[in-house]
Coordinates of C-alpha atoms in Angstrom, one line a residue:
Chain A
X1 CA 0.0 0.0 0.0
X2 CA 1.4 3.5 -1.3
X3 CA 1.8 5.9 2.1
X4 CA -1.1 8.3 0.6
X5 CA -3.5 5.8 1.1
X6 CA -2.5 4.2 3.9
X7 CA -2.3 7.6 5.6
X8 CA -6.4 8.5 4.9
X9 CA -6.7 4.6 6.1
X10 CA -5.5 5.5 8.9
X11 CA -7.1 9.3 9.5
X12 CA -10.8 7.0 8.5
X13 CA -9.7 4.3 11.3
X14 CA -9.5 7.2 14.0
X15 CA -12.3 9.1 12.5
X16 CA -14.5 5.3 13.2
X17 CA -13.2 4.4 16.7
X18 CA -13.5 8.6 17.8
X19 CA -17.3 7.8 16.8
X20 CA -17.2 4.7 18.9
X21 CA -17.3 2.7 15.4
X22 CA -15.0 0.0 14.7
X23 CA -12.0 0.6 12.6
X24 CA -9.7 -2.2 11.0
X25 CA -7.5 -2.0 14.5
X26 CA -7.0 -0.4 17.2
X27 CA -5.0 3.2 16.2
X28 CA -1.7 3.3 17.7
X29 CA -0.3 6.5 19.1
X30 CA 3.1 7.5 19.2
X31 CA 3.3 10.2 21.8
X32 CA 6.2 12.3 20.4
X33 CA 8.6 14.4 22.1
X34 CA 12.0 15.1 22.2
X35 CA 13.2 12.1 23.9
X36 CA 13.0 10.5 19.9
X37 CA 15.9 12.3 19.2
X38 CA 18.1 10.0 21.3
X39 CA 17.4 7.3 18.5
X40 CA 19.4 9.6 16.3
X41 CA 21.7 10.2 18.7
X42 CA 21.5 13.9 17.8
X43 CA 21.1 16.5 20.8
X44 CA 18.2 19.1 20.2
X45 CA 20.6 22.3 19.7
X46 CA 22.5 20.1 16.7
X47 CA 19.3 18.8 15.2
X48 CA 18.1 22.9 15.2
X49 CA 21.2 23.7 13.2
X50 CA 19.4 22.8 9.4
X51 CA 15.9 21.7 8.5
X52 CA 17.1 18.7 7.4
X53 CA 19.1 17.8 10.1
X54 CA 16.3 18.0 12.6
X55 CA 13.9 16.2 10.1
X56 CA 15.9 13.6 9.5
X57 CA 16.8 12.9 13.4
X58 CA 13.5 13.3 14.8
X59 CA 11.7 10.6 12.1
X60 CA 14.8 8.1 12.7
X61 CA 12.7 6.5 15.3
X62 CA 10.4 4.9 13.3
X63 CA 12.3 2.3 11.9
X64 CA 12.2 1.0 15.7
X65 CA 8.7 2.1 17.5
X66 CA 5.4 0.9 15.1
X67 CA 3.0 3.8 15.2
X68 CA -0.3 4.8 13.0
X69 CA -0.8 8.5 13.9
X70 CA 1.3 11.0 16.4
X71 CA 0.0 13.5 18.7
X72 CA 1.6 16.8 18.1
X73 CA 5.1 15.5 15.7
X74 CA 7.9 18.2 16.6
X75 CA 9.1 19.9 19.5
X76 CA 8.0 22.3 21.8
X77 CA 10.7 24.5 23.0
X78 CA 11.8 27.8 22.0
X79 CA 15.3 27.1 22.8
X80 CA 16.8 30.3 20.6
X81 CA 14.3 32.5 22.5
X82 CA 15.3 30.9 26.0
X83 CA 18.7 32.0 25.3
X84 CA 18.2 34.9 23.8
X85 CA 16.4 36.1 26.9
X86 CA 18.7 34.1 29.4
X87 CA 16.4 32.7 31.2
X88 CA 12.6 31.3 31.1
X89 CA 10.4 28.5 32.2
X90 CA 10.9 25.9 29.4
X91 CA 14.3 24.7 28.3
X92 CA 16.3 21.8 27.3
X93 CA 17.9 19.9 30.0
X94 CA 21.4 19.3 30.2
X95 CA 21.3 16.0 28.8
X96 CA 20.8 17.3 25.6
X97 CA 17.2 15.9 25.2
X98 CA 14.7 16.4 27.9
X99 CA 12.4 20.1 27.1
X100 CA 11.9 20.5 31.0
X101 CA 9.9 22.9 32.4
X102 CA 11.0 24.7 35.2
X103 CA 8.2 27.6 36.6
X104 CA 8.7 30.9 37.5
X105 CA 5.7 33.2 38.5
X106 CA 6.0 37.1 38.9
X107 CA 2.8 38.3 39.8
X108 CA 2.4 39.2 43.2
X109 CA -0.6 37.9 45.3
X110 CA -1.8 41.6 45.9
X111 CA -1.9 42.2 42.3
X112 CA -5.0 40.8 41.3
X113 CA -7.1 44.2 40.7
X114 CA -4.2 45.2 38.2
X115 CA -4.8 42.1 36.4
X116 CA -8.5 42.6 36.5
X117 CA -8.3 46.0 35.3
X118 CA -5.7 45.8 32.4
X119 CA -3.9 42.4 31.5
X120 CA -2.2 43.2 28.5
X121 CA -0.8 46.3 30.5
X122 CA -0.2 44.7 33.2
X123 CA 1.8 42.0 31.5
X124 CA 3.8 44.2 29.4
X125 CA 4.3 47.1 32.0
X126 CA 4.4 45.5 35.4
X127 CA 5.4 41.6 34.7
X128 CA 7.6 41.7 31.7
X129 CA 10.3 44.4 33.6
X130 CA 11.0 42.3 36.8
X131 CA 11.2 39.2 34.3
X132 CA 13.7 40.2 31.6
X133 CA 14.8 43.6 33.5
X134 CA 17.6 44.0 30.3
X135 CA 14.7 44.9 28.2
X136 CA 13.9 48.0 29.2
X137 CA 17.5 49.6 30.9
X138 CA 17.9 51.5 28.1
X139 CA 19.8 49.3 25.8
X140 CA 17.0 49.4 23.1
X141 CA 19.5 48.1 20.4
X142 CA 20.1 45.0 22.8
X143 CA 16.7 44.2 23.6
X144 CA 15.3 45.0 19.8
X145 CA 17.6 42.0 19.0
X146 CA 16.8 40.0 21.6
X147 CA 12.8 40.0 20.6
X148 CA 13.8 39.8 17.0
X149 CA 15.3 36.2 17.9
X150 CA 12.7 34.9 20.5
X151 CA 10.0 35.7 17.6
X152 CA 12.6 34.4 15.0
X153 CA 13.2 31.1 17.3
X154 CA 9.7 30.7 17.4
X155 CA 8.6 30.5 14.0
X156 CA 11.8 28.5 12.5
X157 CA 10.4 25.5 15.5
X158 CA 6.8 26.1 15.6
X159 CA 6.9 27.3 12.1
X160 CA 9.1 25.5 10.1
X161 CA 10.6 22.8 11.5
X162 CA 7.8 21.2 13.3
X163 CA 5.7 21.4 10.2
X164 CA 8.3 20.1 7.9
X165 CA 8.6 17.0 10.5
X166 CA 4.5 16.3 10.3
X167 CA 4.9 16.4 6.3
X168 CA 7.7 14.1 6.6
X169 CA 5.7 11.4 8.7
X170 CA 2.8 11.7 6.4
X171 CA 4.9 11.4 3.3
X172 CA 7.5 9.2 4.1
X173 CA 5.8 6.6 6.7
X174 CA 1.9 7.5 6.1
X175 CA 1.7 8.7 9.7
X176 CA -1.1 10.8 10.8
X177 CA -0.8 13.8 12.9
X178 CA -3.8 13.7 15.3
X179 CA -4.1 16.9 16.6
X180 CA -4.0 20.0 15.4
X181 CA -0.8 22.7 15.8
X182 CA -3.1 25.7 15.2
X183 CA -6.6 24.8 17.2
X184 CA -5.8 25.0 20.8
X185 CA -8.3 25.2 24.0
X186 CA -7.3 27.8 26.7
X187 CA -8.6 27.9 29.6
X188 CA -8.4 31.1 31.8
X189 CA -7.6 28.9 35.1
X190 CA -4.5 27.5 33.2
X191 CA -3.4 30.8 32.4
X192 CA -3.2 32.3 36.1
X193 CA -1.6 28.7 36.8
X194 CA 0.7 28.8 34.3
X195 CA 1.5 32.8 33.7
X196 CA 0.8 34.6 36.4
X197 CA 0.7 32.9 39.9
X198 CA 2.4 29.5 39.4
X199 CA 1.8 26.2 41.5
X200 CA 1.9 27.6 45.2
X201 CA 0.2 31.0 44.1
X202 CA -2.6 29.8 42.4
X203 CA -3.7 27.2 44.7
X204 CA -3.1 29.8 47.8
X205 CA -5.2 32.0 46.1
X206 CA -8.0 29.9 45.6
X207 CA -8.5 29.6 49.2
X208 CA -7.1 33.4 50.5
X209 CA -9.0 35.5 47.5
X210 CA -11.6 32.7 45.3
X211 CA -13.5 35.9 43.9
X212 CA -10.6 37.8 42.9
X213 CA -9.7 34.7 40.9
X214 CA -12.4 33.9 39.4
X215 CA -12.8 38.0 38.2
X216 CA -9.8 37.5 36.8
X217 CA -10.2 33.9 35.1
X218 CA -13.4 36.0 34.0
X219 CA -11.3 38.7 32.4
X220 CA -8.7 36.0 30.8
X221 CA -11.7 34.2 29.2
X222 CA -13.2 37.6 28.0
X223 CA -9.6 38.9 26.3
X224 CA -7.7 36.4 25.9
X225 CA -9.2 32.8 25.1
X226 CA -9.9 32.0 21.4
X227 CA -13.2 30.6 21.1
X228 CA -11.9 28.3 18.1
X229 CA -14.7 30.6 16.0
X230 CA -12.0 29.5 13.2
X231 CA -12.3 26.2 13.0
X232 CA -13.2 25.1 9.9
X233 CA -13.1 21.1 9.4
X234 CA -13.5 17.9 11.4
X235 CA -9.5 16.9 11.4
X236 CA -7.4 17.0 13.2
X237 CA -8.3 17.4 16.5
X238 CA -8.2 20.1 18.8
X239 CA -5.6 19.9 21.6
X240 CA -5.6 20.8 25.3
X241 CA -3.1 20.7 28.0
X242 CA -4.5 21.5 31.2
X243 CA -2.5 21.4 34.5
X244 CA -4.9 22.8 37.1
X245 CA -7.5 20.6 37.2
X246 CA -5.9 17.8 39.3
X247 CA -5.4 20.4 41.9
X248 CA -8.6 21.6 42.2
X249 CA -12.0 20.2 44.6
X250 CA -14.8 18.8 42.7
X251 CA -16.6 22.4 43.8
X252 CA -13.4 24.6 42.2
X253 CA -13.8 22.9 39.2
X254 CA -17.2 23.0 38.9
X255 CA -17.1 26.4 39.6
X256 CA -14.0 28.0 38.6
X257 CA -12.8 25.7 35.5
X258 CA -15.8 23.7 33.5
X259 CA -18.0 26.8 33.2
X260 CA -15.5 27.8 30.0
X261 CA -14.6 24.2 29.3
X262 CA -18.2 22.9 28.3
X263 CA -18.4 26.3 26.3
X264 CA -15.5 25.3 24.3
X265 CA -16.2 21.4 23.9
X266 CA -19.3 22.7 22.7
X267 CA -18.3 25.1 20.1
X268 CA -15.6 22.4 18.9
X269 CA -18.6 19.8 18.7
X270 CA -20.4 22.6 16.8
X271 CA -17.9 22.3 13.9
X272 CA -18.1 18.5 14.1
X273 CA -14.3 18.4 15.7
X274 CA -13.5 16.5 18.5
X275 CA -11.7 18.4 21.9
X276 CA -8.9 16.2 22.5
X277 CA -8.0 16.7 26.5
X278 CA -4.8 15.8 28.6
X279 CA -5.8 14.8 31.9
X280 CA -2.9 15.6 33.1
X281 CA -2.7 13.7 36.8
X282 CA -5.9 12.4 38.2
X283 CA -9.3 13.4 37.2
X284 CA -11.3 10.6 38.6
X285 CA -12.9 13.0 41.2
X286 CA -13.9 15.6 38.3
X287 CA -14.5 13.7 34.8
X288 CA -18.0 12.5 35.0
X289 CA -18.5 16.4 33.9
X290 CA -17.6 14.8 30.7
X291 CA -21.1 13.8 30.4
X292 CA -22.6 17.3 30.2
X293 CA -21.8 17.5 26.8
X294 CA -22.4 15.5 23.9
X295 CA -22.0 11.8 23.3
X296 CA -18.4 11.6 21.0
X297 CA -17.4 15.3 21.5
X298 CA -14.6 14.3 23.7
X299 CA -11.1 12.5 22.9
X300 CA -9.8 11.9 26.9
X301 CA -6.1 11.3 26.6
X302 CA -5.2 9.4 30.0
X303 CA -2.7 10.0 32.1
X304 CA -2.4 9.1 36.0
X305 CA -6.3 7.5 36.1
X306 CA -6.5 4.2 36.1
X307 CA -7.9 2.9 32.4
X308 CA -10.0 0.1 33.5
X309 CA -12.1 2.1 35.8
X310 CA -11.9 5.3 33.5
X311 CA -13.3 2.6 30.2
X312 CA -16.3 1.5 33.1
X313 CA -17.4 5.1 34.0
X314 CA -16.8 6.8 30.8
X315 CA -16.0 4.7 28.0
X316 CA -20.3 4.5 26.0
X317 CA -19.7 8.6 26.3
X318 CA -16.1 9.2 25.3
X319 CA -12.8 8.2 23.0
X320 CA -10.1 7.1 25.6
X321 CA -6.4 7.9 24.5
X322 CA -3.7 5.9 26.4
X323 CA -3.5 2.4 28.1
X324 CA 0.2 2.4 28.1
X325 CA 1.9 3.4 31.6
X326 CA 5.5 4.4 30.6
X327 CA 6.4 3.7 34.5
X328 CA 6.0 -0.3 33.8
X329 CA 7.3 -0.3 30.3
X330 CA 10.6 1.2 31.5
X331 CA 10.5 -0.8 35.0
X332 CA 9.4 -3.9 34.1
X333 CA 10.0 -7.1 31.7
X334 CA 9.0 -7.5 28.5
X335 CA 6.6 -10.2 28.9
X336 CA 4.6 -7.8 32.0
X337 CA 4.7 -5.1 29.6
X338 CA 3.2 -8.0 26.8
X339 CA 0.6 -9.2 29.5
X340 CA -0.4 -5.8 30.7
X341 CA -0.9 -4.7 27.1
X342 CA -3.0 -7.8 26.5
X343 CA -5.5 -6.8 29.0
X344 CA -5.9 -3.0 27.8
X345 CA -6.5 -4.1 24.2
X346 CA -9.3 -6.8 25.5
X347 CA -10.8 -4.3 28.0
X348 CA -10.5 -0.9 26.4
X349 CA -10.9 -2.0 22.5
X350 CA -14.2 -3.5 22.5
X351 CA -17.0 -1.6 20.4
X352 CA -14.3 1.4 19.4
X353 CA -13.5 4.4 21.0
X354 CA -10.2 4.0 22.1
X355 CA -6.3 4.9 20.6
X356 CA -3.6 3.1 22.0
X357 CA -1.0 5.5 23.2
X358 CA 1.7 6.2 26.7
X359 CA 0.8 7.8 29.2
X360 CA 3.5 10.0 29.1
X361 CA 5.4 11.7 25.8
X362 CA 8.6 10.5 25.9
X363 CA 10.5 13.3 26.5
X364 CA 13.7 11.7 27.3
X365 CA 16.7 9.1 25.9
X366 CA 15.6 6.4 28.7
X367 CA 11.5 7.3 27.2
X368 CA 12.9 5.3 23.8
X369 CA 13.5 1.5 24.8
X370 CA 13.3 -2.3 23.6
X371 CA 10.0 -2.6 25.9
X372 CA 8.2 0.5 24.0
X373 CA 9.2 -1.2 21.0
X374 CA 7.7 -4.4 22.0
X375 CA 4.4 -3.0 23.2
X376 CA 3.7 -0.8 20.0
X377 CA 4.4 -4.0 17.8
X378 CA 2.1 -5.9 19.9
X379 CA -0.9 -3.4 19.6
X380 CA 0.0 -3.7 16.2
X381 CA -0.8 -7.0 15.6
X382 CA -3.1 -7.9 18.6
X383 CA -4.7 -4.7 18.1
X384 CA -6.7 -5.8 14.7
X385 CA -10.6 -6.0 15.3
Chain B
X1 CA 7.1 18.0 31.3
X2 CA 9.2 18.3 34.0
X3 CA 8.1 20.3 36.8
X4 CA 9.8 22.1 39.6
X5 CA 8.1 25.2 41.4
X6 CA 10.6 28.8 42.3
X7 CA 9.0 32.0 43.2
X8 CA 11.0 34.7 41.9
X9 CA 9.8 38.4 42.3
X10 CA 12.0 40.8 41.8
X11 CA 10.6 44.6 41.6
X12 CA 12.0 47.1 39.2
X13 CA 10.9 50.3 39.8
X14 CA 13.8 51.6 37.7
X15 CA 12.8 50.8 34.3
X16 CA 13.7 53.4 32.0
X17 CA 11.7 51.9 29.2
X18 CA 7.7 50.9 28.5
X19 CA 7.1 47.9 26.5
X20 CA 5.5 50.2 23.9
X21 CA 9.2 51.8 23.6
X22 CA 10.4 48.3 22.7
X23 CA 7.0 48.4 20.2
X24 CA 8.3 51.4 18.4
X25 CA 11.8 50.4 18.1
X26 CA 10.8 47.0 16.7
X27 CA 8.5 48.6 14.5
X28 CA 11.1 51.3 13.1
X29 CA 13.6 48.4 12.6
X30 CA 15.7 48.3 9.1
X31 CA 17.2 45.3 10.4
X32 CA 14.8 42.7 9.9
X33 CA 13.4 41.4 7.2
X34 CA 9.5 41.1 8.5
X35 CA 6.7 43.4 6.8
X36 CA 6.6 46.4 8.6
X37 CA 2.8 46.5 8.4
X38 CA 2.5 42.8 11.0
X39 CA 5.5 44.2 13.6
X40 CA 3.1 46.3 15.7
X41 CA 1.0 43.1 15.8
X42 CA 4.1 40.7 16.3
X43 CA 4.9 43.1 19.3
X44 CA 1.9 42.8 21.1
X45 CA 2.1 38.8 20.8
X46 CA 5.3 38.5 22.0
X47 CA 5.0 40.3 25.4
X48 CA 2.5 37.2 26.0
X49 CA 5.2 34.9 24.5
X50 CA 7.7 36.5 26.5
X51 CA 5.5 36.0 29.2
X52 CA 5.3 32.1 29.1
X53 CA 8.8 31.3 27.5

């Protein structure tokens, strides 16, 4: 079969199963990160140095780990910009590999009415100075360059690179990319978590000052949040990566965080997409919102729950994405890894709505292994319905 | 990703510059080979990228 067609044989297999209709097999996700380019043995700042260097390196993989579609093929660093700035909260690590994120917050607990009031002021006025204090010294040559290359950084990744990688996969191996690089969910909660107040802030806040809070996720949601108004076709999917949500009571979520999330599922659903969402840590306490909105609007990418008692509660009403823990597949033999990927497929399979995939994207060298390997070619095979 | 938590806050009351300084420059720019009529809009996206890198 030519790669053009098994590509669209594979987009109409995760079209079926994302309808809870039953495609040829099982789809099998590879959860891409950076990790893939310690198959190449090429370091993320070489692989940057050319287009073709980092396309060639970051596809090398595949001769080793079987996979149908990928979630989001590239990576997801601004390295240039990082050190163009000198410092910021995503980076790679100094093994060459790993993007790691390390957080930083500079809003101030006491700062919530200037939020409120102003955000894009406040941000470029208030937050931006104690961040990157070189900016604004004086040295506007210095700091006109430096913006020139975080922007500059920024496309030639998220641009270039990382687009030239998905029309590599599709082209070369008939690989699907899943979700979309240009659809995204936001939610305003995320943003104070992951912009403003940080881990400890945030959390702190939603117990010392709720309303401010939600008048500012209010705000966020009002100025800042695209309502995906621009989507305009069914594939691929639209991404989100929340991190709050684990965090937060069953009331705080209810409250504070599914109000804008059932708005969004439901415009997505609107344009006959599907929101694809992380739930990043456990959700078990929170996911039966899932049920408020319609049957097959929702792709629920797993990541701490466990998958048996996530397929019982949700799995008539929703796609599950995962089934893999990257934890046993890297600490245990192959045959466990064989045996507990045995009883995903016959538990989670049945009557469609579920993509194989990790549980983690494999971020790092030790991510890429003989085990993986062995699971992904099982799903492969055992996979078929 | 790998997550680790630090609160930084470091107040700087001394700036000499407003981000709409940095705007203007950026926008004046015969360096750089970007359409002059997208770098006001580039400008205002980047504070927010700066913001999150």
């Amino acid at each position: 079969m030519d790669n053009k067609t098994l590509h669209e044989q594979r987009k109409q297999d995760l079209l079926l199963t994302v309808n809870h209709k039953t495609p040829s097999a099982v789809p099998v996700m590879l959860n891409i990160n950076s990790g893939v380019l310690s198959y190449a043995k090429v370091k993320v700042k070489d692989a940057l140095k050319s287009d073709e260097a980092f396309v060639d390196a970051y596809v090398k993989f595949t001769e080793y780990i079987y996979g149908d579609c990928v979630t989001f093929p590239g990576i997801f660093v601004n390295q240039a910009g990082y050190e163009a700035m000198g410092s910021g909260q995503n980076r790679v690590a100094h093994d060459g590999y790993t993007v790691e994120h390390v957080q930083a917050s500079y809003m101030k607990e006491d700062e919530y009415p200037l939020l409120i009031k102003d955000p894009a002021g406040f941000v470029k006025d208030t937050l931006l100075p104690r961040k990157y204090p070189f900016l604004f010294d004086g040295n506007t040559d210095k700091a006109v360059e430096a913006l020139k290359n975080v922007f500059e950084g920024a496309v030639d990744v998220f641009g270039v690179k990382n687009g030239l990688v998905e029309k590599a996969f599709e082209e070369r191996f008939g690989i699907v990319t899943a979700l979309s690089p240009n659809w995204e969910i936001g939610s305003p909660l995320d943003m104070i978590f992951d912009m403003f107040r940080g881990f400890a802030g945030t959390l702190t806040d939603l117990r010392r000052r709720p309303q401010e809070v939600k008048a500012a996720a209010a705000v966020l949601w009002e100025q800042r949040v695209d309502k995906l108004d621009a989507i305009d076709d069914i594939f691929p999917f639209v991404a989100q990566t929340p991190h709050v949500p684990a965090y937060l009571s069953p009331k705080q979520y209810e409250e504070l965080y599914w109000p804008y999330e059932k708005l969004l599922i439901e415009k997505i659903h609107s344009k006959g997409n599907k929101a694809s969402i992380l739930l990043e840590g456990r959700w078990m306490h929170v996911v039966e919102c899932f049920k408020e909105v319609p049957k097959d609007s929702t792709i629920l990418m797993i990541d701490d729950d466990d998958p048996f008692e996530l397929k019982k509660k949700m799995g008539d009403h929703v796609t599950l994405l995962g089934g893999a823990k990257m934890s046993t597949i890297i600490l245990s033999s192959k045959e466990t890894c064989i045996d507990y990927t045995k009883k995903v497929i016959d538990e989670l399979a049945p009557g469609g709505g579920f993509i194989f995939c990790t549980d983690k994207g494999w971020l790092s060298k030790a991510d890429i292994n003989d085990n993986l390997a062995a699971v992904y070619a099982f799903v492969h095979e055992y996979g078929k319905y | 990703m790998l997550l680790c938590t630090s609160t930084e806050s470091i107040d700087r009351e001394d700036s000499i510059l407003k981000y709409d300084d940095l705007k203007k420059a950026l926008t004046d720019d015969k360096n750089w080979d970007v359409p002059v009529s997208e770098r006001a809009a580039i400008a205002e996206s980047l504070a927010w990228m700066l913001l999150n890198l």
